[in-house]
Coordinates of C-alpha atoms in Angstrom, one line a residue:
Chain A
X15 CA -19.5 38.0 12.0
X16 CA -19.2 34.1 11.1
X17 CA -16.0 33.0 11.0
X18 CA -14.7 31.9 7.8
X19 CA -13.1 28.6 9.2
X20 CA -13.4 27.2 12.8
X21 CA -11.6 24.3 14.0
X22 CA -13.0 21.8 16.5
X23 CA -11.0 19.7 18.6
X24 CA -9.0 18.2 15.8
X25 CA -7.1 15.1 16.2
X26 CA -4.4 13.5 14.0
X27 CA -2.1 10.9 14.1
X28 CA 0.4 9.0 12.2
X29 CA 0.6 5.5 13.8
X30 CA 1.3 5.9 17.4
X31 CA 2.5 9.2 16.8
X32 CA 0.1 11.8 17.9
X33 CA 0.5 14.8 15.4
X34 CA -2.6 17.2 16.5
X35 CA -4.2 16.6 19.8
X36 CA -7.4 18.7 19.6
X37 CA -7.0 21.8 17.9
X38 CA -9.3 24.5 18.3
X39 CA -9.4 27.6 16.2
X40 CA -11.4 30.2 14.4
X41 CA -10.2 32.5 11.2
X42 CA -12.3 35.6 10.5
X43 CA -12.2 37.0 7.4
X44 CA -9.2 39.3 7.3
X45 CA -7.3 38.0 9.7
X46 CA -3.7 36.6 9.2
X47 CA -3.2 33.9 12.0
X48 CA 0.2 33.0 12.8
X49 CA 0.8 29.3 13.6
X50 CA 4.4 29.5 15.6
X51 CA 6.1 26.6 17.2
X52 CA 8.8 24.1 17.3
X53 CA 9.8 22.0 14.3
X54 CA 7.2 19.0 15.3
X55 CA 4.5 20.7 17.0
X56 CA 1.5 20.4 14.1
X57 CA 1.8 23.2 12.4
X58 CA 2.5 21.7 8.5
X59 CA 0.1 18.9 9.7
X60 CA -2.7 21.4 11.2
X61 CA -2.4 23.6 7.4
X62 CA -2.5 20.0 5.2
X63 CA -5.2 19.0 7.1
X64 CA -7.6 22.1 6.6
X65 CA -6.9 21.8 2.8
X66 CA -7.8 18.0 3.4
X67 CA -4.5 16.9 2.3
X68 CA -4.2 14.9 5.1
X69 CA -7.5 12.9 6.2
X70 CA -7.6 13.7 10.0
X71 CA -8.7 11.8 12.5
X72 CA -11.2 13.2 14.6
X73 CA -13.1 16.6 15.7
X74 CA -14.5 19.3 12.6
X75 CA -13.9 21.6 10.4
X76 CA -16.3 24.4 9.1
X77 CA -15.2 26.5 6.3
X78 CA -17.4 28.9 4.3
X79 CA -20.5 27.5 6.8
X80 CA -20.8 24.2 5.4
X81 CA -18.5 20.9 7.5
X82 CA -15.8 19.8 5.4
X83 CA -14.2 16.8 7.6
X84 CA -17.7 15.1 6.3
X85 CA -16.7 12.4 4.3
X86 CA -19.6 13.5 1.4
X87 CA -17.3 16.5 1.1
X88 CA -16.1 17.3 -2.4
X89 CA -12.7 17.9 -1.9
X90 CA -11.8 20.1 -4.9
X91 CA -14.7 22.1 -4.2
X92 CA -13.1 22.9 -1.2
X93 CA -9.4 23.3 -2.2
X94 CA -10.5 25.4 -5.2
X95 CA -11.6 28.4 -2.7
X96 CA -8.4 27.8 -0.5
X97 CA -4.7 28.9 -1.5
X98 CA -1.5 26.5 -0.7
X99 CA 2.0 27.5 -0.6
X100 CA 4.5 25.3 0.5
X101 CA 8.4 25.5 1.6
X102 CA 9.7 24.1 -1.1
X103 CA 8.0 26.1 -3.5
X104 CA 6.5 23.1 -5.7
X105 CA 6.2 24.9 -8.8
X106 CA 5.9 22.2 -12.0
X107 CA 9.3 22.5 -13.7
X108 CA 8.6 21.9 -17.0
X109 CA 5.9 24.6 -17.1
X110 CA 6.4 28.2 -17.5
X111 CA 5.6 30.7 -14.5
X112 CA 2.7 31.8 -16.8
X113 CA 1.6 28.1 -17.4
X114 CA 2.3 27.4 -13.8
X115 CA -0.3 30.0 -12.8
X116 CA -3.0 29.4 -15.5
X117 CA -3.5 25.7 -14.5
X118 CA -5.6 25.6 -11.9
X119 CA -7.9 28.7 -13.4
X120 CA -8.5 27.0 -16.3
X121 CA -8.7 23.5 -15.4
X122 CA -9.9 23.5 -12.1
X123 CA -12.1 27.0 -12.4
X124 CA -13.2 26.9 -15.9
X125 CA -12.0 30.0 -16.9
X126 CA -11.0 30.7 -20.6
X127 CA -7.5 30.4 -21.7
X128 CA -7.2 34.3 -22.3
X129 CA -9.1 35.4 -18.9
X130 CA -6.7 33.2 -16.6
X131 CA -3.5 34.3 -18.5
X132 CA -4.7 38.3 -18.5
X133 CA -5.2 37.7 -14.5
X134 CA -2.2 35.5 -14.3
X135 CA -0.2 38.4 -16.2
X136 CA -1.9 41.0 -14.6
X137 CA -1.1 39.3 -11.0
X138 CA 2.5 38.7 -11.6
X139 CA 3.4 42.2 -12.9
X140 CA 2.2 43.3 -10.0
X141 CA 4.7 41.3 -7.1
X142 CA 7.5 42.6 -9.9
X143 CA 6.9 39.1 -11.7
X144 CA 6.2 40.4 -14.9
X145 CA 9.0 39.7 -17.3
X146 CA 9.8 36.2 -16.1
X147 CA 5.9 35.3 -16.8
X148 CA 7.7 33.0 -20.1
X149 CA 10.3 31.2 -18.2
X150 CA 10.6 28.3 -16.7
X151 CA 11.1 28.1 -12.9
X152 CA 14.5 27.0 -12.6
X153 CA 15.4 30.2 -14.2
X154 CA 14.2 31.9 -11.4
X155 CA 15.8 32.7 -8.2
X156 CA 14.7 31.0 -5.0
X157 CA 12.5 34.6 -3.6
X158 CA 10.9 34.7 -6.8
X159 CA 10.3 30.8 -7.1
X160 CA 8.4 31.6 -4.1
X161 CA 6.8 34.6 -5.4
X162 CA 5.4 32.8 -8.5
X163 CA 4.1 29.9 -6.3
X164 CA 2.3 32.9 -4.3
X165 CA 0.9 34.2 -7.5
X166 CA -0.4 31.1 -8.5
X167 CA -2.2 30.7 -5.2
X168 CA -3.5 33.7 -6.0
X169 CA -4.7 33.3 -9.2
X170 CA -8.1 31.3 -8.3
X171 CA -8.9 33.9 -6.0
X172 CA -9.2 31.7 -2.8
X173 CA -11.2 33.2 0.2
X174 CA -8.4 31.6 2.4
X175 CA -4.6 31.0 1.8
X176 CA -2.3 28.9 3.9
X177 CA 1.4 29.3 3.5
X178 CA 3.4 26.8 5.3
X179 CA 6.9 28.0 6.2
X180 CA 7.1 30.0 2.9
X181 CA 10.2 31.4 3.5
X182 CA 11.7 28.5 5.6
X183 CA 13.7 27.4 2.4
X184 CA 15.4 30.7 1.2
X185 CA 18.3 32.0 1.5
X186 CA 17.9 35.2 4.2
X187 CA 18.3 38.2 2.3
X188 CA 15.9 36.5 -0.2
X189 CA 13.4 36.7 2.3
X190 CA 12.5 39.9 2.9
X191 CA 10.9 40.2 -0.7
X192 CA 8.6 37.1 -0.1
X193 CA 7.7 38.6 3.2
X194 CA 7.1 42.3 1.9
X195 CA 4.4 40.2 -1.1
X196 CA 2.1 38.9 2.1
X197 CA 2.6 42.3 3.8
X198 CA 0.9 43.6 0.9
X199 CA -1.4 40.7 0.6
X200 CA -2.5 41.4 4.5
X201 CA -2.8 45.2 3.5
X202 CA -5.3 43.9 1.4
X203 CA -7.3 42.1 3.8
X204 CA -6.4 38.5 2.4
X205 CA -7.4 35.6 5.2
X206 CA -3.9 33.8 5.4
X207 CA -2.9 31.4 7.9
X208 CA 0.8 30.6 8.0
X209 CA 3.5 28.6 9.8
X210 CA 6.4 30.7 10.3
X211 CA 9.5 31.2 11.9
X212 CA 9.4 34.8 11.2
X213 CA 8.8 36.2 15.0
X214 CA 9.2 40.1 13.8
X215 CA 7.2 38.8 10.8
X216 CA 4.2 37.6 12.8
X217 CA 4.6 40.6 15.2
X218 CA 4.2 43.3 12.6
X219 CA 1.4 41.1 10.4
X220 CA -0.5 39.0 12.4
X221 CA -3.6 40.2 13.7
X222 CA -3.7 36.9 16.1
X223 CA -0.5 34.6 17.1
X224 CA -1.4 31.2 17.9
X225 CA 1.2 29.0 19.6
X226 CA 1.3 25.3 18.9
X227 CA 3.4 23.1 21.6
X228 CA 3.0 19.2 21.1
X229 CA -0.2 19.3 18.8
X230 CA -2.7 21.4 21.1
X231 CA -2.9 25.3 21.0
X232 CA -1.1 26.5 24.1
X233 CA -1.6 30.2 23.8
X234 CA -3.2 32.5 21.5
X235 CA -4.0 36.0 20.9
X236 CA -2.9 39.6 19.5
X237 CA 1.1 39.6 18.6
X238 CA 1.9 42.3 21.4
X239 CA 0.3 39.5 24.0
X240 CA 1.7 35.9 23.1
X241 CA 5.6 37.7 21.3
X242 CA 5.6 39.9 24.0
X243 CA 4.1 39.1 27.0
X244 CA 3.0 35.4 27.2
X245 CA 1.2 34.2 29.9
X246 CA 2.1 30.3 29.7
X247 CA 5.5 29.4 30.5
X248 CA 6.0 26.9 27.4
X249 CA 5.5 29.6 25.1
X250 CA 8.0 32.0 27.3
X251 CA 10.7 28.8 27.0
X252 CA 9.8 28.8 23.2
X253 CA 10.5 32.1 22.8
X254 CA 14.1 32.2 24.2
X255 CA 14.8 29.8 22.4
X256 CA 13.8 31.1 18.8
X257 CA 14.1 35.4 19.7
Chain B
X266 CA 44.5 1.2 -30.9
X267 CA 41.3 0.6 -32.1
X268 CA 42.6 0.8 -35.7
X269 CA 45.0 -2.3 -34.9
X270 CA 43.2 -4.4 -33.2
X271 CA 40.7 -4.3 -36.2
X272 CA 43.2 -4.5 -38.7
X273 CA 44.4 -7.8 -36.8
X274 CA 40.7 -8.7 -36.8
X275 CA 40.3 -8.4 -40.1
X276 CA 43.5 -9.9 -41.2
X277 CA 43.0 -12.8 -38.9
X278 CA 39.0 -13.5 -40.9
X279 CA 40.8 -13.4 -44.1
X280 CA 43.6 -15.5 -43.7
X281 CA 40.9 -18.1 -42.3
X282 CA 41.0 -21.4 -43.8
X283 CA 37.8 -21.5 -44.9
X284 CA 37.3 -18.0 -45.8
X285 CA 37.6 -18.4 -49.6
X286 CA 34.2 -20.5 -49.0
X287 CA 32.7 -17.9 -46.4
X288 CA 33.6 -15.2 -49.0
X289 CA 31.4 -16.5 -51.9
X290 CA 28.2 -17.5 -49.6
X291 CA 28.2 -14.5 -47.6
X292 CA 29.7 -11.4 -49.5
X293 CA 29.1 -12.4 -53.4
X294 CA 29.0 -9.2 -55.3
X295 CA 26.4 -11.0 -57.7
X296 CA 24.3 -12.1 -55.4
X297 CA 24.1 -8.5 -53.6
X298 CA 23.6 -6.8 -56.9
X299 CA 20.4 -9.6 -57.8
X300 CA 18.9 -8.7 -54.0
X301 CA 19.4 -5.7 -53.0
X302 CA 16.3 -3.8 -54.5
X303 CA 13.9 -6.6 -53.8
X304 CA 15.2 -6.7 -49.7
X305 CA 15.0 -3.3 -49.6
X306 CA 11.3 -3.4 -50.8
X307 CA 10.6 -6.4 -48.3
X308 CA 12.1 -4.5 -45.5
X309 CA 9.4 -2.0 -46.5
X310 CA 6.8 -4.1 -44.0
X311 CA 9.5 -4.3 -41.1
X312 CA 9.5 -0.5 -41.0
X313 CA 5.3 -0.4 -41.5
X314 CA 5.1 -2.5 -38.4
X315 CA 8.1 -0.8 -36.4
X316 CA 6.1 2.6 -36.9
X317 CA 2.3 1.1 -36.1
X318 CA 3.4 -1.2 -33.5
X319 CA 5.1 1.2 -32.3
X320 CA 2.3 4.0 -31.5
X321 CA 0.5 1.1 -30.1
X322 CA 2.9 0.2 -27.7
X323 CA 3.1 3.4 -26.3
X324 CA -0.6 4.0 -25.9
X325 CA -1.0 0.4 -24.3
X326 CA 2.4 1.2 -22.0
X327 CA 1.3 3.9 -20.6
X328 CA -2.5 2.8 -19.5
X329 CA -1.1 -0.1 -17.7
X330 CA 1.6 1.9 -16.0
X331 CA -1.3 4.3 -14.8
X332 CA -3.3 1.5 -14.0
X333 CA -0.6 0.1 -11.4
X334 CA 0.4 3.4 -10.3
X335 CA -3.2 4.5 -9.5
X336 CA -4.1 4.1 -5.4
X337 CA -7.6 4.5 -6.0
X338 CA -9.5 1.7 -4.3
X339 CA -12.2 1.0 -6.8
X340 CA -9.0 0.2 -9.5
X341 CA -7.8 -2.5 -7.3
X342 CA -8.8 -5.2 -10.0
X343 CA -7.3 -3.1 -12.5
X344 CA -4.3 -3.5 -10.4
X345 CA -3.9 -6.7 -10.4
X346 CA -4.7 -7.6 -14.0
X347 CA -2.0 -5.0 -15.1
X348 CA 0.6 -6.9 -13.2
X349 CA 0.0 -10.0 -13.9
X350 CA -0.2 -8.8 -17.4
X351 CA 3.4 -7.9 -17.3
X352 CA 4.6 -10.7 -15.3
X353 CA 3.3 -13.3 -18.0
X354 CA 3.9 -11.3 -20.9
X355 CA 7.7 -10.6 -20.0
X356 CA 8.4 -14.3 -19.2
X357 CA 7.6 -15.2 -22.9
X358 CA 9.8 -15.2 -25.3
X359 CA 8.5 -12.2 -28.1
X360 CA 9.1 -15.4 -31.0
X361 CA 6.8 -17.8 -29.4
X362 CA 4.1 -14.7 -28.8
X363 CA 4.4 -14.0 -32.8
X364 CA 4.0 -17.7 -33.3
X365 CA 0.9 -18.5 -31.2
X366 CA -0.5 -15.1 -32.5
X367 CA 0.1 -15.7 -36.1
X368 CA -0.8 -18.9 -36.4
X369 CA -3.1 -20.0 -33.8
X370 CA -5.7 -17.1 -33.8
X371 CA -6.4 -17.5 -37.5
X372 CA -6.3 -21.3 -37.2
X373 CA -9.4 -20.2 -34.7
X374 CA -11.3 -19.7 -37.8
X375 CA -13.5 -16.7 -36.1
X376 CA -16.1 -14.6 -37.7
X377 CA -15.2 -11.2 -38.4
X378 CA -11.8 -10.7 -37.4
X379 CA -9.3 -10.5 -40.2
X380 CA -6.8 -14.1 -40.3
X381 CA -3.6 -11.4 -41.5
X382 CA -0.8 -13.2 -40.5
X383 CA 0.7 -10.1 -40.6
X384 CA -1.9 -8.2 -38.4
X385 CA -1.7 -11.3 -35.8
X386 CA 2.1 -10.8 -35.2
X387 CA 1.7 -6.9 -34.6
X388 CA -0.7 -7.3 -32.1
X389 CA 1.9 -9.8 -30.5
X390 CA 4.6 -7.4 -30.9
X391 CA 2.2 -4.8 -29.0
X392 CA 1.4 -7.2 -26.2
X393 CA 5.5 -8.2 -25.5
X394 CA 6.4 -4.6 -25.9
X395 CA 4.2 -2.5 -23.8
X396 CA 4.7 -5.1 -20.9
X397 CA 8.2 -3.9 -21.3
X398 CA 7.4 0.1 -21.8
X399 CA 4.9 -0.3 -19.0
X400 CA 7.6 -1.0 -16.6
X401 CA 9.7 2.1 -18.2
X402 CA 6.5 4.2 -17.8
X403 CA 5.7 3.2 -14.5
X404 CA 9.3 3.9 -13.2
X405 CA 8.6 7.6 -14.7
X406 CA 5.4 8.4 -13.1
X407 CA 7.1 6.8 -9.9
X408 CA 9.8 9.4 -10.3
X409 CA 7.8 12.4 -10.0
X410 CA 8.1 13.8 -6.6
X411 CA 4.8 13.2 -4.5
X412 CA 5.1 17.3 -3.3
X413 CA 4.4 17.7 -7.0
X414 CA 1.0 15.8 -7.0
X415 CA 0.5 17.4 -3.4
X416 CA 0.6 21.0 -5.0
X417 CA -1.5 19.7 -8.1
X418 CA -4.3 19.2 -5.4
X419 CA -3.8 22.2 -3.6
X420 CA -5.0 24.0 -6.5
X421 CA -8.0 22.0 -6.9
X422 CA -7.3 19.6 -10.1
X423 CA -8.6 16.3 -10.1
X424 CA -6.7 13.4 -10.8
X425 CA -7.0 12.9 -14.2
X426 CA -5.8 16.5 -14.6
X427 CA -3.2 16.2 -12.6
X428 CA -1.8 12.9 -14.1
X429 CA -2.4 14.6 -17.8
X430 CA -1.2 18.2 -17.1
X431 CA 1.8 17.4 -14.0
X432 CA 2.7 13.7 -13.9
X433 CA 2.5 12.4 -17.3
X434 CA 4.6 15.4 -18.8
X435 CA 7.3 15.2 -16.2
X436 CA 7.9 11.4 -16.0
X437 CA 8.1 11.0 -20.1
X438 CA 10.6 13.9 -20.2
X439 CA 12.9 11.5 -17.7
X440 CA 12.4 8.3 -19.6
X441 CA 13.0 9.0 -23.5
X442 CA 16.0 7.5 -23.5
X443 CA 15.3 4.0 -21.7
X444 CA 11.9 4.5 -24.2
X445 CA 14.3 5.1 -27.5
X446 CA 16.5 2.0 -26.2
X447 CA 13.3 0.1 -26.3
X448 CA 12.4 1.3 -29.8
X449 CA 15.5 0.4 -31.1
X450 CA 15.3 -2.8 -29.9
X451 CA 11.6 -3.4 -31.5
X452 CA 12.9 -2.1 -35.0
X453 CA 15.1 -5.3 -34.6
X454 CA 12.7 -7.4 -33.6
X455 CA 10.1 -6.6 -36.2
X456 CA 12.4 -9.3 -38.4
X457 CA 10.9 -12.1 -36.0
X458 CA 7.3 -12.0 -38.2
X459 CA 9.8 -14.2 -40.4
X460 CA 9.0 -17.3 -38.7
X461 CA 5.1 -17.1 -39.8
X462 CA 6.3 -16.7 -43.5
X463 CA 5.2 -13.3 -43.8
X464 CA 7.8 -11.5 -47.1
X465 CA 9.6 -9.5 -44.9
X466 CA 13.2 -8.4 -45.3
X467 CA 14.2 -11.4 -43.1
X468 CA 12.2 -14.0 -44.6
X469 CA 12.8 -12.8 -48.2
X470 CA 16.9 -13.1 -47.3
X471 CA 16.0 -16.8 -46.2
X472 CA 13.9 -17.5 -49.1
X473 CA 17.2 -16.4 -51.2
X474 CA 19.5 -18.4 -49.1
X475 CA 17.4 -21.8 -49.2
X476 CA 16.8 -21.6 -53.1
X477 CA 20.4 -20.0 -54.4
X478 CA 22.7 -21.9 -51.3
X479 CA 23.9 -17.9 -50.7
X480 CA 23.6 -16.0 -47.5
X481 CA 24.3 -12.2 -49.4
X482 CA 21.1 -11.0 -48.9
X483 CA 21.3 -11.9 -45.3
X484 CA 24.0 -9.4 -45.1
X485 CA 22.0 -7.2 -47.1
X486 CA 19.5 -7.0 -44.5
X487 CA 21.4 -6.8 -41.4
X488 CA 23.3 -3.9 -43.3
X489 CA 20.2 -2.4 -43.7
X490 CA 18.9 -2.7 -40.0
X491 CA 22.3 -1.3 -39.2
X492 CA 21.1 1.9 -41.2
X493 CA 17.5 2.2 -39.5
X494 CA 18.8 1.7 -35.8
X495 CA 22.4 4.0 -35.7
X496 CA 20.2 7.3 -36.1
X497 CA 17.7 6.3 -33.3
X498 CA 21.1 5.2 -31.3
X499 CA 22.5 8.7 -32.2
X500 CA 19.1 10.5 -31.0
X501 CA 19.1 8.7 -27.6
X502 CA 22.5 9.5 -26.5
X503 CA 21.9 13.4 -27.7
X504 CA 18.8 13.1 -25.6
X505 CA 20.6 11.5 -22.8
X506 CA 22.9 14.0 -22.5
X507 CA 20.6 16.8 -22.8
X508 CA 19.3 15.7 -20.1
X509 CA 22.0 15.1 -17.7
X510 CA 23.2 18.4 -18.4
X511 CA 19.6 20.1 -17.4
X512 CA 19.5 18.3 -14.1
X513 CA 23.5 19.2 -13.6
X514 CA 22.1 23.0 -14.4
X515 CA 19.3 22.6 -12.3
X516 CA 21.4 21.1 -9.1
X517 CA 23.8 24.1 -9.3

């Protein structure tokens, strides 16, 4: 099997500051990859950068079979088959959840006004979204703000989806519900990568734990290995620090 | 309080040596009655203008705020005309716009444009305002978070999209207000097309003052503009504080 995404030695850096220093990584499809590691240690930079949010410095990366770090990419092309969910949620206020969802399937995609909102509808009825589809964000809770922002990820149904510390902003008993969506999502066989600080998360989900220290990948493998068992020190230290 | 110190005002104007004389110049019954109707008509063009000029302005404001708001490379000359667009434009003064407009591009004597006075001094009213809106526009757009626009291209909408659909609606929502204070201010300043001798409200009060040696109608017409601006004043503060209380709702 291909892998949907692979990383090579990817470099980025923000003045003298050295962000990402040589990343390597591959993402089958199916997988959920957990990105863990200190606050600073690439992991938002290393998920902005495969959505070319960030332009990065050096190395590659192949998604779908075809280089996107060429500078001929089209960038949309690329960022309308991958999902982005951020911290802070970034849903546009002054749109409803419904409108929120439809943008990007009908402007982006294409799609006709009533197929994106039947999706749209039928998507958020289905993370138990469905009867606050007509209001605006703010009238929402911060687990279901999240929620929605899932939903709309979903909506253009991306081959991969990155979620960057999705639940990093809510208050704790709000984030079980945002956790138990991606559980279902993983169920599904959705390709996610994620930055989290979820340890029992990433131990139940993940099919592959990759540990970031100081912009390289220290360790990676299966959840039982690098949570439980870790063979490099750093990630041991990590880990007593965060368990 | 406020009653007494305006009484004392008011008892202090009329107890004026010369207001007998101010009296009969300023606030003659007869001379209100005779103008009233034909000011009102006059003042017909001043709220023409305020309403075209008006649409104008915004559509010209908010291309140049986009213009210098824009980091595209390519727009770079774009850039740079836009600001010194609004740096020349703001340092003149909006009377000696409506003068060189009105009177020196129909003393051009081109083909095919029309030589309306009246015409000439809208366009300058355009040109002074959207400098100003720009500025208001551009502050708005600047307003908008940039995780916004970061989310806008996560979902794969290009820029234009993003500006029409994420930016644009956000940053006008913030800025009605300073906008309607704007607006206000050019329903004033449409009386300035006086000076090329065009019959508005303004220049018809003149007119009256020169020929009849009584300033009435001048009254007449600031009474008037009084009437046109208070609602628009009335609508800003309600929109004002609509809006303070949303973003006191949302911060809870």
């Amino acid at each position: 099997m291909s892998a949907l995404l692979s990383v090579r030695d990817l470099r980025k850096s923000y003045g003298d500051r050295v962000v990402l220093e040589g990343i390597d990584l591959d993402v089958e499809p199916g997988e959920v990859v957990c990105l863990i590691g200190a606050s600073g240690s690439g992991k938002s930079t290393l998920l902005r950068c495969l959505n070319l949010l960030e332009q990065t410095d050096d190395g590659t990366i192949t998604f779908e079979g075809s280089e996107i770090t060429d500078p001929r990419t089209d960038e949309r092309a690329v960022r309308r088959r991958m999902g982005m969910v951020f911290q802070a949620y970034n849903l546009f206020p002054h749109l409803t959840v419904l409108q929120n969802c439809v943008l990007a399937p009908r402007f982006a995609h294409r799609r006709s006004r009533r197929e994106a909102e039947a999706r749209a509808r039928d998507l958020l009825g289905r993370f138990g979204l469905g009867d606050f589809a007509d209001v605006h964000p703010d009238r929402l809770s911060g687990g279901q703000q999240q929620r929605a922002a899932v939903v709309r990820a979903l909506c253009t149904s991306p081959s991969l989806l990155l979620l960057d510390e999705v639940t990093a902003a809510l208050d704790p008993e709000l984030v079980g519900e945002v956790l138990g969506i991606l559980r279902e999502l993983a169920a599904e066989g959705t390709t996610m990568v994620l930055a989290t600080h979820e340890m029992s998360f990433a131990r139940d989900v993940a099919t592959r734990v990759v540990f970031l220290d100081a912009g390289r990948v220290c360790e990676e493998g299966p959840p039982s290995q690098v949570l439980g068992a870790p063979l490099q020190e750093r990630t041991r230290a990590f880990l007593a620090r965060v368990l | 309080m406020t009653v007494v110190v305006l009484g004392l005002l008011l008892v202090g104007l009329v107890s004026s040596p010369g207001w007998e004389r101010v009296k009969e110049y300023f606030f003659s019954p007869e001379a209100a009655r005779e103008s009233w109707r034909a000011v009102l008509e006059a003042m017909w063009l001043n709220v023409r203008l305020f309403v075209v000029c008006e649409i104008g302005i915004l559509v010209l404001g908010l291309l140049i705020a986009v213009a210098r708001t824009t980091r595209s490379a390519w727009l770079a000359p774009v850039r740079v005309v836009a600001v010194v667009y609004t740096d020349v434009v703001r340092g003149i003064p909006t009377i000696l716009l409506i003068t060189m407009f009105g009177f020196g591009i129909p003393a051009l004597q081109l083909q095919g444009i029309t030589n309306d006075r009246v015409v000439w001094a809208g366009v300058a009213l355009v040109v002074s305002y959207s400098a100003y809106v720009s500025e208001v526009f551009r502050a708005g757009l600047e307003s908008v978070h940039p995780s916004q626009v970061a989310s806008a291209r996560a979902l794969g909408l290009s820029e234009g999209r993003i500006l029409r659909h994420v930016v644009v609606p956000q940053a006008v929502r913030r800025i009605v207000p300073p906008l309607l204070n704007d607006f206000v201010s050019l329903q004033k300043d449409t009386a300035l097309v006086s000076v090329l001798g065009v019959l508005d409200g303004v220049f018809w009060a003149t007119n009256y003052a020169n020929f009849n040696f009584n300033y009435t109608p001048m009254v007449v017409v600031a009474l008037y503009f009084v009437v046109l601006t208070v609602p628009l004043a009335r609508l800003t503060d309600h929109l004002q504080k609509r809006l303070v209380e949303r973003e006191r709702a949302g911060a809870r």
